[in-house]
Amino acid sequence: MADEDTALAEAADAAEAASNTKALDVVARSGFAVMALLHIVIGAIAIALALGQPGQAEPTGAIEQLAANPWGPAVMWAGLTGCAGLAVWQLSEATLRARHLPAGQRAGKFISSGFLAVAYGSVGLTFAGFAVGMRGDSGDSTRDFSTTLIRSPLGVPALIALGLTIIGIGIYFIVKGIRKQFKDELHHFEGTRRGQVISALGVAGHAAKGVALILVGLLFIVAAATNRPGESTGLDGSLKALRDHAAGPYLLTVIAAGLISYGVFALIRARFGRM
């Protein structure tokens, strides 16, 4: 038994060493840059929605915008590569490197980084779909997923649990922004005027991203509570639902500006952030 534990530990150490390669670092950083660009485009689409224009304020809509430019196919494959690398890096964070954390932090890291690994992998698959000419609607995909899940045994509790998890991650982003915990990841400009601007972008961006995630999570819970899976329409649906309220366009504009701020911050983090 001891020999088996030792062999497993050695295999985990070898896998962790492999995940620390320069190549994966570069690809993961490019993935951060891709996600940053998507946040900027989603924020721009959200501003258009607030002004009454059509659009899809979610990753599929943003990727569709990027695919429409002359370099679209190359951008799609580059996006797929970056997101795949970032998903692998987050998966290693959730498993291999989380081994060294105290037991109390290990579960949280597994959930947060594991969720991000799935999210980045999903965005990568969307890039792949556009690259090979298979375009979809993430709102439809979310509805289909919710419908399938809610019809399964324990589907309603599972959908509620998913919504609560997304809300929890949203709260984590808000707290991280308010407490400026992102400075642990980005300290290159610490103590400079430029650093103050980057810090402000980080606070606004993390808070806006957190609010957007909470809205998405709430739609999952509403869908489960009312047994209407069509209500869970992802980020685009949650932002459009917000827009339809009295002060919705103003709130949507604030969230959109925050998402753009997060995108700019994430671009800087992609280049200078600690991995």
Short mmCIF file of C-alpha atoms in Angstrom, two decimals:
data_model
loop_
_atom_site.label_atom_id
_atom_site.label_comp_id
_atom_site.label_asym_id
_atom_site.label_seq_id
_atom_site.Cartn_x
_atom_site.Cartn_y
_atom_site.Cartn_z
CA MET A 1 0.00 0.00 0.00
CA ALA A 2 2.81 2.39 0.88
CA ASP A 3 4.51 1.57 -2.42
CA GLU A 4 1.31 2.39 -4.31
CA ASP A 5 0.98 5.73 -2.48
CA THR A 6 4.58 6.54 -3.27
CA ALA A 7 4.09 5.68 -6.94
CA LEU A 8 0.96 7.85 -7.13
CA ALA A 9 2.77 10.74 -5.44
CA GLU A 10 5.69 10.43 -7.86
CA ALA A 11 3.30 10.32 -10.83
CA ALA A 12 1.51 13.43 -9.54
CA ASP A 13 4.84 15.22 -9.06
CA ALA A 14 5.85 14.30 -12.62
CA ALA A 15 2.53 15.55 -14.01
CA GLU A 16 2.86 18.79 -12.04
CA ALA A 17 6.39 19.30 -13.39
CA ALA A 18 5.06 18.76 -16.91
CA SER A 19 2.35 21.37 -16.31
CA ASN A 20 4.99 23.92 -15.31
CA THR A 21 6.57 24.03 -18.76
CA LYS A 22 7.25 27.31 -20.54
CA ALA A 23 5.12 26.19 -23.49
CA LEU A 24 2.00 25.72 -21.36
CA ASP A 25 2.69 29.05 -19.65
CA VAL A 26 2.76 30.85 -23.02
CA VAL A 27 -0.38 29.12 -24.29
CA ALA A 28 -2.24 29.76 -21.03
CA ARG A 29 -1.28 33.45 -21.16
CA SER A 30 -2.61 33.61 -24.71
CA GLY A 31 -5.81 32.04 -23.37
CA PHE A 32 -6.09 34.82 -20.79
CA ALA A 33 -5.66 37.33 -23.63
CA VAL A 34 -8.41 35.60 -25.65
CA MET A 35 -10.81 35.69 -22.69
CA ALA A 36 -9.90 39.33 -22.07
CA LEU A 37 -10.77 40.19 -25.67
CA LEU A 38 -14.08 38.34 -25.36
CA HIS A 39 -14.99 40.34 -22.24
CA ILE A 40 -14.30 43.60 -24.10
CA VAL A 41 -16.45 42.52 -27.05
CA ILE A 42 -19.25 41.26 -24.74
CA GLY A 43 -19.16 44.58 -22.89
CA ALA A 44 -19.46 46.46 -26.19
CA ILE A 45 -22.42 44.28 -27.23
CA ALA A 46 -24.04 44.85 -23.83
CA ILE A 47 -23.78 48.63 -24.34
CA ALA A 48 -25.48 48.19 -27.71
CA LEU A 49 -28.25 46.19 -25.98
CA ALA A 50 -28.71 48.99 -23.44
CA LEU A 51 -29.20 51.37 -26.38
CA GLY A 52 -31.85 49.11 -27.87
CA GLN A 53 -29.68 47.46 -30.51
CA PRO A 54 -29.74 43.69 -31.23
CA GLY A 55 -26.93 41.35 -30.27
CA GLN A 56 -25.84 38.42 -28.16
CA ALA A 57 -23.95 39.57 -25.07
CA GLU A 58 -22.23 36.27 -24.33
CA PRO A 59 -19.21 34.33 -25.64
CA THR A 60 -20.93 32.96 -28.76
CA GLY A 61 -22.04 36.43 -29.81
CA ALA A 62 -18.56 37.83 -29.19
CA ILE A 63 -16.90 34.97 -31.09
CA GLU A 64 -19.33 35.53 -33.98
CA GLN A 65 -18.18 39.15 -34.13
CA LEU A 66 -14.53 38.06 -34.21
CA ALA A 67 -15.23 35.41 -36.86
CA ALA A 68 -16.71 38.04 -39.17
CA ASN A 69 -13.40 39.85 -39.73
CA PRO A 70 -11.07 38.91 -42.64
CA TRP A 71 -8.75 37.03 -40.26
CA GLY A 72 -11.68 35.13 -38.77
CA PRO A 73 -10.52 31.51 -39.38
CA ALA A 74 -7.04 32.17 -37.98
CA VAL A 75 -8.55 33.95 -34.96
CA MET A 76 -10.87 30.98 -34.35
CA TRP A 77 -8.02 28.44 -34.28
CA ALA A 78 -5.88 30.74 -32.16
CA GLY A 79 -8.79 31.16 -29.75
CA LEU A 80 -9.26 27.40 -29.55
CA THR A 81 -5.57 26.85 -28.80
CA GLY A 82 -5.45 29.55 -26.13
CA CYS A 83 -8.63 28.42 -24.38
CA ALA A 84 -7.55 24.76 -24.46
CA GLY A 85 -4.21 25.66 -22.90
CA LEU A 86 -5.88 27.81 -20.27
CA ALA A 87 -8.34 25.00 -19.45
CA VAL A 88 -5.46 22.55 -18.97
CA TRP A 89 -3.63 25.07 -16.77
CA GLN A 90 -6.72 25.64 -14.61
CA LEU A 91 -7.23 21.88 -14.35
CA SER A 92 -3.67 21.50 -13.08
CA GLU A 93 -4.36 24.31 -10.60
CA ALA A 94 -7.47 22.48 -9.37
CA THR A 95 -5.76 19.12 -8.95
CA LEU A 96 -1.97 18.96 -9.09
CA ARG A 97 -1.04 22.23 -7.41
CA ALA A 98 -4.03 22.20 -5.05
CA ARG A 99 -2.42 19.17 -3.35
CA HIS A 100 -0.02 21.51 -1.57
CA LEU A 101 -2.75 23.72 -0.07
CA PRO A 102 -4.17 23.28 3.45
CA ALA A 103 -7.20 20.98 3.54
CA GLY A 104 -9.56 23.90 4.14
CA GLN A 105 -8.45 25.69 0.96
CA ARG A 106 -8.13 22.60 -1.22
CA ALA A 107 -11.86 22.09 -1.80
CA GLY A 108 -12.39 25.77 -2.65
CA LYS A 109 -9.54 25.72 -5.14
CA PHE A 110 -10.84 22.51 -6.70
CA ILE A 111 -14.29 24.05 -7.19
CA SER A 112 -13.16 27.47 -8.45
CA SER A 113 -10.37 26.33 -10.77
CA GLY A 114 -12.33 23.25 -11.83
CA PHE A 115 -15.29 25.43 -12.81
CA LEU A 116 -12.99 27.76 -14.76
CA ALA A 117 -11.37 24.79 -16.52
CA VAL A 118 -14.82 23.65 -17.71
CA ALA A 119 -15.81 27.21 -18.66
CA TYR A 120 -12.63 27.85 -20.68
CA GLY A 121 -12.90 24.43 -22.31
CA SER A 122 -16.49 25.23 -23.31
CA VAL A 123 -15.43 28.53 -24.88
CA GLY A 124 -12.66 26.66 -26.70
CA LEU A 125 -15.24 24.25 -28.15
CA THR A 126 -17.26 27.25 -29.35
CA PHE A 127 -14.18 28.57 -31.14
CA ALA A 128 -13.72 25.11 -32.67
CA GLY A 129 -17.33 25.08 -33.84
CA PHE A 130 -16.93 28.41 -35.62
CA ALA A 131 -13.59 27.30 -37.07
CA VAL A 132 -15.23 24.32 -38.81
CA GLY A 133 -18.41 26.18 -39.75
CA MET A 134 -20.69 24.87 -36.98
CA ARG A 135 -22.16 27.96 -35.38
CA GLY A 136 -24.47 27.79 -32.39
CA ASP A 137 -26.30 29.85 -29.82
CA SER A 138 -25.09 29.55 -26.25
CA GLY A 139 -28.53 30.55 -24.97
CA ASP A 140 -30.03 27.57 -26.79
CA SER A 141 -27.25 25.34 -25.48
CA THR A 142 -27.90 26.51 -21.92
CA ARG A 143 -31.64 25.89 -22.29
CA ASP A 144 -31.01 22.42 -23.74
CA PHE A 145 -28.62 21.59 -20.91
CA SER A 146 -31.09 22.80 -18.28
CA THR A 147 -33.95 20.87 -19.89
CA THR A 148 -31.92 17.64 -19.98
CA LEU A 149 -30.74 18.12 -16.41
CA ILE A 150 -34.14 18.99 -14.94
CA ARG A 151 -35.71 15.87 -16.50
CA SER A 152 -33.14 13.60 -14.88
CA PRO A 153 -33.41 12.11 -11.38
CA LEU A 154 -32.61 14.80 -8.81
CA GLY A 155 -32.58 17.27 -11.71
CA VAL A 156 -34.19 20.17 -9.81
CA PRO A 157 -31.77 20.00 -6.84
CA ALA A 158 -28.86 19.65 -9.27
CA LEU A 159 -29.95 22.74 -11.23
CA ILE A 160 -30.38 24.70 -8.00
CA ALA A 161 -26.94 23.53 -6.86
CA LEU A 162 -25.47 24.68 -10.18
CA GLY A 163 -27.13 28.07 -9.80
CA LEU A 164 -25.87 28.44 -6.24
CA THR A 165 -22.36 27.46 -7.33
CA ILE A 166 -22.35 30.11 -10.05
CA ILE A 167 -23.69 32.68 -7.58
CA GLY A 168 -20.96 31.68 -5.12
CA ILE A 169 -18.32 32.20 -7.79
CA GLY A 170 -19.90 35.57 -8.59
CA ILE A 171 -19.69 36.60 -4.93
CA TYR A 172 -16.07 35.41 -4.92
CA PHE A 173 -15.29 37.73 -7.85
CA ILE A 174 -16.96 40.68 -6.12
CA VAL A 175 -15.08 40.08 -2.86
CA LYS A 176 -11.85 39.56 -4.78
CA GLY A 177 -12.35 42.88 -6.53
CA ILE A 178 -13.34 44.89 -3.46
CA ARG A 179 -10.46 43.48 -1.41
CA LYS A 180 -8.08 43.85 -4.37
CA GLN A 181 -6.96 40.25 -3.94
CA PHE A 182 -6.02 40.21 -7.63
CA LYS A 183 -2.85 42.10 -6.65
CA ASP A 184 -1.35 38.73 -5.75
CA GLU A 185 -1.59 37.85 -9.44
CA LEU A 186 -0.46 41.22 -10.81
CA HIS A 187 2.19 43.14 -8.90
CA HIS A 188 4.35 44.40 -11.76
CA PHE A 189 3.11 48.01 -11.45
CA GLU A 190 2.73 48.10 -7.68
CA GLY A 191 3.26 51.57 -6.21
CA THR A 192 3.02 53.46 -9.52
CA ARG A 193 0.33 55.76 -10.92
CA ARG A 194 -0.20 53.24 -13.70
CA GLY A 195 -0.68 50.62 -11.02
CA GLN A 196 -3.48 52.70 -9.46
CA VAL A 197 -5.29 52.79 -12.79
CA ILE A 198 -4.85 49.04 -13.24
CA SER A 199 -6.10 48.48 -9.69
CA ALA A 200 -9.23 50.55 -10.41
CA LEU A 201 -9.85 48.51 -13.56
CA GLY A 202 -9.44 45.35 -11.52
CA VAL A 203 -11.93 46.43 -8.84
CA ALA A 204 -14.58 47.56 -11.34
CA GLY A 205 -14.02 44.58 -13.61
CA HIS A 206 -14.15 41.89 -10.95
CA ALA A 207 -17.27 43.45 -9.40
CA ALA A 208 -19.08 43.63 -12.76
CA LYS A 209 -18.12 40.07 -13.66
CA GLY A 210 -19.34 38.92 -10.26
CA VAL A 211 -22.70 40.65 -10.71
CA ALA A 212 -23.08 39.11 -14.19
CA LEU A 213 -22.39 35.62 -12.80
CA ILE A 214 -24.89 36.14 -9.99
CA LEU A 215 -27.56 37.07 -12.55
CA VAL A 216 -26.79 33.90 -14.52
CA GLY A 217 -26.97 31.78 -11.37
CA LEU A 218 -30.30 33.34 -10.39
CA LEU A 219 -31.79 32.36 -13.75
CA PHE A 220 -30.77 28.74 -13.16
CA ILE A 221 -32.46 28.81 -9.74
CA VAL A 222 -35.61 30.43 -11.16
CA ALA A 223 -35.71 27.79 -13.91
CA ALA A 224 -35.46 25.01 -11.32
CA ALA A 225 -37.96 26.55 -8.88
CA THR A 226 -40.59 27.12 -11.58
CA ASN A 227 -39.75 23.92 -13.51
CA ARG A 228 -39.26 26.06 -16.62
CA PRO A 229 -35.77 25.27 -17.95
CA GLY A 230 -36.32 27.71 -20.81
CA GLU A 231 -35.78 30.50 -18.28
CA SER A 232 -32.07 29.64 -17.99
CA THR A 233 -30.60 31.47 -20.97
CA GLY A 234 -27.08 32.19 -19.78
CA LEU A 235 -25.39 35.56 -19.67
CA ASP A 236 -27.17 37.01 -22.69
CA GLY A 237 -30.59 36.14 -21.29
CA SER A 238 -29.78 37.51 -17.84
CA LEU A 239 -28.55 40.83 -19.23
CA LYS A 240 -31.58 41.17 -21.51
CA ALA A 241 -33.86 40.38 -18.56
CA LEU A 242 -32.12 43.14 -16.61
CA ARG A 243 -32.52 45.58 -19.50
CA ASP A 244 -36.31 45.14 -19.46
CA HIS A 245 -36.63 46.65 -15.96
CA ALA A 246 -37.18 50.37 -15.35
CA ALA A 247 -33.58 51.27 -14.56
CA GLY A 248 -32.27 48.27 -16.51
CA PRO A 249 -30.55 50.11 -19.38
CA TYR A 250 -28.53 52.21 -16.91
CA LEU A 251 -27.55 49.20 -14.82
CA LEU A 252 -26.73 47.26 -17.97
CA THR A 253 -24.46 50.09 -19.15
CA VAL A 254 -22.64 50.06 -15.80
CA ILE A 255 -22.15 46.27 -15.98
CA ALA A 256 -21.03 46.56 -19.61
CA ALA A 257 -18.44 49.19 -18.68
CA GLY A 258 -17.27 46.92 -15.88
CA LEU A 259 -16.90 43.97 -18.25
CA ILE A 260 -14.81 46.11 -20.58
CA SER A 261 -12.72 47.17 -17.58
CA TYR A 262 -12.24 43.52 -16.66
CA GLY A 263 -11.18 42.77 -20.23
CA VAL A 264 -8.55 45.53 -20.21
CA PHE A 265 -7.33 44.38 -16.79
CA ALA A 266 -7.18 40.77 -18.00
CA LEU A 267 -5.11 41.78 -21.04
CA ILE A 268 -2.55 43.33 -18.71
CA ARG A 269 -2.74 40.27 -16.46
CA ALA A 270 -2.12 38.03 -19.47
CA ARG A 271 1.16 39.81 -20.17
CA PHE A 272 2.48 40.62 -16.69
CA GLY A 273 0.49 38.47 -14.26
CA ARG A 274 1.96 35.77 -12.06
CA MET A 275 1.06 32.27 -13.22
#
